[in-house]
Coordinates of C-alpha atoms in Angstrom, one line a residue:
Chain A
M1 CA 65.0 0.6 196.3
S2 CA 68.2 1.5 196.3
E3 CA 71.2 0.2 197.7
P4 CA 73.5 2.5 199.6
S5 CA 74.4 5.4 197.4
E6 CA 77.1 4.7 194.9
A7 CA 80.2 6.7 194.8
R8 CA 79.7 7.9 191.3
L9 CA 76.6 9.1 189.5
P10 CA 75.4 7.0 186.6
E11 CA 76.6 8.2 183.2
D12 CA 74.0 9.8 181.0
K13 CA 74.4 7.8 177.8
P14 CA 71.9 8.3 175.0
L15 CA 69.8 5.3 174.1
E16 CA 71.4 3.8 171.0
I17 CA 69.8 0.8 169.3
A18 CA 71.3 -0.8 166.2
G19 CA 73.5 2.3 165.6
R20 CA 70.7 4.8 165.9
V21 CA 70.3 7.2 168.8
Y22 CA 66.8 7.8 170.2
N23 CA 65.4 10.6 172.3
S24 CA 62.5 8.6 173.7
R25 CA 63.1 5.7 176.0
L26 CA 59.5 4.6 175.7
L27 CA 58.8 1.9 173.1
V28 CA 55.2 1.0 172.4
G29 CA 53.1 -1.7 171.0
T30 CA 50.2 -1.3 168.6
G31 CA 47.7 -4.0 169.8
K32 CA 44.4 -3.9 171.7
Y33 CA 43.4 -0.4 170.7
R34 CA 39.8 0.4 169.8
D35 CA 40.7 1.4 166.2
M36 CA 43.5 2.7 164.0
D37 CA 42.7 6.3 164.8
E38 CA 43.1 5.7 168.5
T39 CA 46.3 3.7 167.8
G40 CA 47.8 6.6 165.9
R41 CA 46.8 9.3 168.5
A42 CA 48.1 7.3 171.5
I43 CA 51.4 6.5 169.8
A44 CA 51.9 10.2 168.9
A45 CA 51.1 11.2 172.5
S46 CA 53.6 8.6 173.9
G47 CA 56.5 10.3 172.1
A48 CA 57.7 6.8 171.2
E49 CA 60.1 6.5 168.3
I50 CA 60.2 2.7 168.2
V51 CA 56.9 0.9 167.6
T52 CA 56.4 -2.8 167.7
F53 CA 53.8 -4.8 165.7
A54 CA 52.9 -8.4 164.8
V55 CA 52.9 -10.3 161.6
R56 CA 49.8 -12.2 160.6
R57 CA 48.0 -13.7 157.7
T58 CA 46.4 -11.1 155.4
N59 CA 42.6 -11.3 155.3
L60 CA 41.7 -12.4 151.8
G61 CA 38.4 -11.5 150.3
Q62 CA 37.2 -9.7 153.4
N63 CA 37.4 -5.9 154.1
P64 CA 39.7 -5.1 151.2
D65 CA 39.7 -1.5 152.3
E66 CA 40.6 -2.3 155.9
P67 CA 43.2 0.3 157.0
N68 CA 46.7 -1.0 157.1
L69 CA 48.7 -0.5 160.3
L70 CA 51.7 0.7 158.3
D71 CA 49.5 3.5 156.9
V72 CA 48.8 4.8 160.4
V73 CA 52.2 4.1 161.9
S74 CA 54.4 4.8 159.0
P75 CA 57.9 3.3 158.7
D76 CA 58.9 6.8 157.4
H77 CA 58.3 8.3 160.9
Y78 CA 58.9 5.4 163.3
T79 CA 61.5 2.7 163.7
M80 CA 59.4 -0.4 163.1
L81 CA 60.0 -3.3 165.4
P82 CA 58.3 -6.5 164.2
N83 CA 57.8 -9.0 166.9
T84 CA 57.3 -12.8 167.0
A85 CA 54.4 -12.7 169.4
G86 CA 52.3 -15.9 169.2
C87 CA 55.4 -18.1 168.5
Y88 CA 56.0 -21.0 170.7
T89 CA 58.9 -22.5 168.9
A90 CA 62.2 -21.2 167.6
K91 CA 61.3 -22.4 164.1
D92 CA 58.1 -20.3 164.0
A93 CA 59.9 -17.3 165.4
V94 CA 62.7 -17.4 162.9
R95 CA 60.2 -17.8 160.1
T96 CA 58.2 -14.8 161.4
C97 CA 61.3 -12.7 161.5
R98 CA 62.2 -13.6 157.9
L99 CA 58.7 -12.6 156.8
A100 CA 58.9 -9.3 158.7
R101 CA 62.3 -8.5 157.0
E102 CA 60.7 -9.1 153.6
L103 CA 57.7 -7.0 154.7
L104 CA 59.9 -4.0 155.7
D105 CA 62.2 -4.3 152.6
G106 CA 65.2 -5.7 154.4
H107 CA 64.9 -3.9 157.7
N108 CA 66.5 -6.4 160.1
L109 CA 65.7 -5.2 163.6
V110 CA 63.4 -7.6 165.4
K111 CA 61.8 -8.3 168.8
L112 CA 62.2 -12.0 169.4
E113 CA 59.8 -13.5 171.8
V114 CA 59.2 -17.2 172.1
L115 CA 56.5 -18.1 174.4
G116 CA 56.2 -21.0 176.7
E117 CA 52.5 -21.4 177.5
E118 CA 49.3 -19.5 177.1
K119 CA 48.4 -18.9 180.7
T120 CA 51.5 -16.8 181.6
L121 CA 53.0 -16.1 178.2
Y122 CA 56.2 -16.6 180.0
P123 CA 59.2 -16.8 177.7
N124 CA 60.4 -20.2 176.7
M125 CA 64.1 -19.6 177.2
T126 CA 65.5 -22.8 175.6
E127 CA 63.7 -22.0 172.4
T128 CA 64.6 -18.4 172.7
L129 CA 68.3 -19.3 172.8
V130 CA 67.9 -21.5 169.7
A131 CA 66.1 -18.8 167.8
T132 CA 68.7 -16.2 168.9
E133 CA 71.5 -18.2 167.5
E134 CA 69.8 -18.7 164.2
L135 CA 68.7 -15.1 163.8
V136 CA 72.1 -13.6 164.7
R137 CA 73.7 -15.9 162.2
D138 CA 71.2 -14.7 159.6
G139 CA 72.1 -11.1 160.1
F140 CA 69.2 -10.0 162.3
Q141 CA 69.6 -7.4 165.0
V142 CA 67.8 -9.0 167.9
M143 CA 66.1 -7.3 170.8
V144 CA 65.1 -10.2 173.0
Y145 CA 62.2 -10.7 175.3
C146 CA 63.4 -12.9 178.1
S147 CA 63.0 -14.1 181.7
D148 CA 64.6 -11.9 184.4
D149 CA 67.4 -14.4 185.0
P150 CA 70.6 -12.4 185.1
L151 CA 72.7 -15.3 183.8
L152 CA 70.5 -16.0 180.8
A153 CA 70.3 -12.3 180.1
K154 CA 74.1 -12.1 179.9
R155 CA 74.2 -15.2 177.8
L156 CA 71.8 -13.6 175.3
E157 CA 74.0 -10.6 175.2
D158 CA 77.1 -12.7 174.6
M159 CA 75.3 -14.5 171.8
G160 CA 74.9 -11.1 170.0
C161 CA 71.5 -9.7 171.0
I162 CA 71.6 -5.9 170.7
A163 CA 69.1 -5.3 173.6
I164 CA 67.9 -7.4 176.5
M165 CA 64.3 -7.1 177.4
P166 CA 63.3 -9.0 180.6
L167 CA 59.7 -9.1 181.6
G168 CA 58.6 -7.1 184.7
A169 CA 55.6 -9.3 185.0
P170 CA 53.5 -11.4 182.6
I171 CA 52.5 -9.8 179.3
G172 CA 49.3 -7.9 179.7
S173 CA 49.1 -8.5 183.4
G174 CA 49.7 -4.9 184.6
L175 CA 51.3 -6.2 187.8
G176 CA 54.3 -4.0 187.7
I177 CA 57.9 -5.0 188.2
Q178 CA 57.9 -8.1 190.4
N179 CA 61.6 -8.7 190.8
R180 CA 63.4 -5.4 191.0
Y181 CA 66.6 -7.1 192.3
N182 CA 66.9 -9.2 189.2
I183 CA 66.2 -6.3 186.9
R184 CA 68.9 -4.3 188.7
L185 CA 71.4 -7.2 188.4
I186 CA 70.7 -7.5 184.7
V187 CA 71.3 -3.8 184.2
E188 CA 74.5 -3.9 186.2
N189 CA 75.9 -6.8 184.1
A190 CA 74.8 -5.6 180.7
T191 CA 76.8 -3.6 178.1
V192 CA 73.8 -3.4 175.7
P193 CA 70.6 -1.6 176.5
V194 CA 68.2 -3.3 178.9
L195 CA 64.5 -2.6 178.5
V196 CA 61.7 -3.9 180.7
D197 CA 59.3 -5.5 178.2
A198 CA 55.9 -6.4 179.6
G199 CA 54.2 -6.1 183.0
V200 CA 53.9 -2.4 183.4
G201 CA 50.4 -1.4 184.5
T202 CA 50.6 2.3 185.3
A203 CA 53.0 5.2 185.3
S204 CA 54.8 4.5 188.5
D205 CA 55.7 1.0 187.3
A206 CA 57.5 2.6 184.3
T207 CA 59.2 5.0 186.6
I208 CA 60.5 2.2 188.8
A209 CA 62.0 0.5 185.8
M210 CA 63.8 3.6 184.9
E211 CA 64.9 4.3 188.4
L212 CA 66.5 0.8 188.5
G213 CA 68.7 2.0 185.6
C214 CA 66.9 0.4 182.7
D215 CA 67.6 2.1 179.3
G216 CA 63.9 2.0 178.4
V217 CA 60.5 0.3 178.7
L218 CA 58.4 -1.3 176.1
M219 CA 54.7 -1.5 176.8
N220 CA 51.4 -2.0 175.1
T221 CA 48.4 -3.0 177.3
A222 CA 49.0 -0.4 179.9
I223 CA 48.3 2.3 177.4
A224 CA 45.9 0.6 175.1
Q225 CA 43.6 -0.7 177.8
A226 CA 43.6 2.5 179.9
R227 CA 40.2 4.1 180.0
N228 CA 41.8 7.1 178.2
P229 CA 44.7 5.6 176.2
V230 CA 45.9 9.0 174.7
R231 CA 46.2 10.5 178.2
M232 CA 47.9 7.4 179.6
A233 CA 50.4 7.5 176.7
N234 CA 51.3 11.0 177.8
A235 CA 51.5 9.8 181.5
M236 CA 53.9 7.1 180.4
R237 CA 56.1 9.5 178.5
L238 CA 56.4 11.7 181.6
A239 CA 56.9 8.7 183.9
I240 CA 59.8 7.4 181.8
E241 CA 61.4 10.8 181.8
S242 CA 61.0 11.2 185.5
G243 CA 62.4 7.8 186.3
R244 CA 65.4 8.5 184.1
E245 CA 66.1 11.9 185.7
A246 CA 65.8 10.3 189.2
Y247 CA 68.1 7.5 188.2
L248 CA 70.7 10.0 186.9
S249 CA 70.3 12.2 190.0
G250 CA 71.4 9.5 192.4
R251 CA 68.7 9.2 195.0
M252 CA 69.2 9.8 198.7
P253 CA 70.0 6.7 200.8
K254 CA 67.1 5.1 202.7
R255 CA 67.1 5.3 206.5
L256 CA 65.0 3.6 209.0
Y257 CA 64.4 6.7 211.2
A258 CA 63.8 10.4 210.5
S259 CA 66.3 13.1 209.8
A260 CA 65.0 16.6 210.3
S261 CA 64.9 18.8 207.2
S262 CA 65.0 22.1 209.2
P263 CA 68.2 22.9 211.1
V264 CA 68.4 22.3 214.8
D265 CA 70.8 25.3 215.3
G266 CA 69.0 28.5 216.1
I267 CA 66.0 27.0 217.7
F268 CA 64.7 29.8 220.1
F269 CA 62.4 27.8 222.3
Chain B
M1 CA 44.0 -25.5 133.0
M2 CA 43.6 -24.7 136.6
M3 CA 45.5 -26.1 139.6
R4 CA 44.9 -26.1 143.4
I5 CA 47.2 -24.5 145.9
Q6 CA 46.8 -23.6 149.5
V7 CA 46.7 -19.8 150.3
N8 CA 46.7 -18.9 153.9
G9 CA 45.4 -22.3 154.7
K10 CA 42.6 -22.3 152.2
T11 CA 42.4 -24.3 149.0
T12 CA 42.5 -21.9 146.0
E13 CA 42.3 -22.4 142.3
V14 CA 44.7 -20.6 140.0
S15 CA 45.7 -21.1 136.4
D16 CA 48.5 -23.6 136.1
D17 CA 51.0 -21.0 134.8
A18 CA 50.2 -18.5 137.6
T19 CA 53.0 -16.5 139.1
I20 CA 52.9 -14.9 142.6
S21 CA 51.9 -11.6 140.9
V22 CA 49.0 -13.3 139.1
L23 CA 47.8 -14.7 142.4
L24 CA 48.0 -11.4 144.2
T25 CA 46.0 -9.8 141.4
Q26 CA 43.4 -12.6 141.6
L27 CA 43.1 -12.0 145.3
S28 CA 42.9 -8.2 144.9
V29 CA 45.8 -7.5 147.2
T30 CA 48.2 -5.8 144.8
G31 CA 49.8 -2.6 145.9
K32 CA 49.6 -3.5 149.6
R33 CA 52.5 -4.0 151.9
L34 CA 52.7 -7.8 152.1
A35 CA 55.3 -10.5 152.4
V36 CA 54.9 -13.9 150.6
E37 CA 56.2 -17.3 151.5
V38 CA 55.9 -20.4 149.4
N39 CA 56.4 -23.7 151.1
E40 CA 58.0 -21.9 154.1
D41 CA 60.5 -20.0 152.0
I42 CA 60.4 -16.2 151.4
V43 CA 59.8 -15.1 147.9
P44 CA 61.2 -11.6 147.6
R45 CA 59.0 -9.0 146.1
S46 CA 61.5 -8.6 143.2
Q47 CA 60.7 -12.2 142.2
H48 CA 56.9 -12.0 142.3
T49 CA 56.5 -11.5 138.6
E50 CA 58.6 -14.5 137.6
F51 CA 58.0 -17.0 140.4
Q52 CA 55.9 -19.8 139.0
L53 CA 53.5 -21.6 141.4
S54 CA 53.1 -25.3 141.3
A55 CA 50.1 -27.5 142.2
G56 CA 50.0 -28.2 145.9
D57 CA 52.1 -25.2 146.9
R58 CA 51.5 -23.8 150.3
V59 CA 51.4 -20.0 150.1
E60 CA 51.4 -17.6 153.0
I61 CA 50.6 -13.9 152.5
V62 CA 51.1 -11.8 155.6
H63 CA 51.0 -8.2 156.7
A64 CA 51.6 -6.0 159.7
I65 CA 49.0 -5.8 162.3
G66 CA 48.7 -4.3 165.8
G67 CA 50.5 -6.1 168.5
G68 CA 52.8 -5.7 171.5

């Protein structure tokens, strides 16, 4: 998609989140897998270094030996990113973040998502802004799931979010990136990392996000609900790398008509 | 004497001098990675042994689960 080629190539900056540099630009969720074993194997294949999870009531009195997610995806090996999935109000989201911080012994990196309605799981931006203000004041490092509105994205950055994570399409829809122009605008305006969060369905969607200049992609369902999640995790790892390399290479301009690849000079017929 | 509190939305009986640690032992969830909230305020792990529960307290015990 690309606008006329820019004069300068994009700078190859490492992905830095909350003061730490990451090699992988793929962030993955831990939901919707068949079991813990598959969760662990898919995440390993993805190469992800940042892994998101949800906070829920502990089952009391049932399955006392149920495997704990943090045993399979250890905070010793991964940067854990608790999310506020399921929250529809700023109050619930802030409460969830505080519980997560306690759960992870003071680790203050969170993925804020405040949802608007069940059908689309579209972010409720007014509540997201309220929660952001409270969380930043309380010392959290907020990576924020948001709509793809460039002005709101900038506002969230100005409020202190450390990463902006617009949706590509509704959570779990697999529809791919629906508004490339907005994602591109958000990337251009931002001075913090921009990651597409939600909407990726297959490898090419992740590549498109990276070609648009995103700093990373966060996904869950596209891997977990593939027929072969471990293989798809690897596909996504490659897709993210490909898209990043293409972005840094500066693609050729698009033309309406052909341009021969073989020289015209020296034709002998 | 016993008293009633709410734990994860369910009425639960504990002794009236119970602390969070006592409750976690009673529920067989000691040694797990959990976070505890009483009446919507976090009770840090370091305070579990001394934090006294009161009748009617609403306790939430949460953990990490798969999610995106």
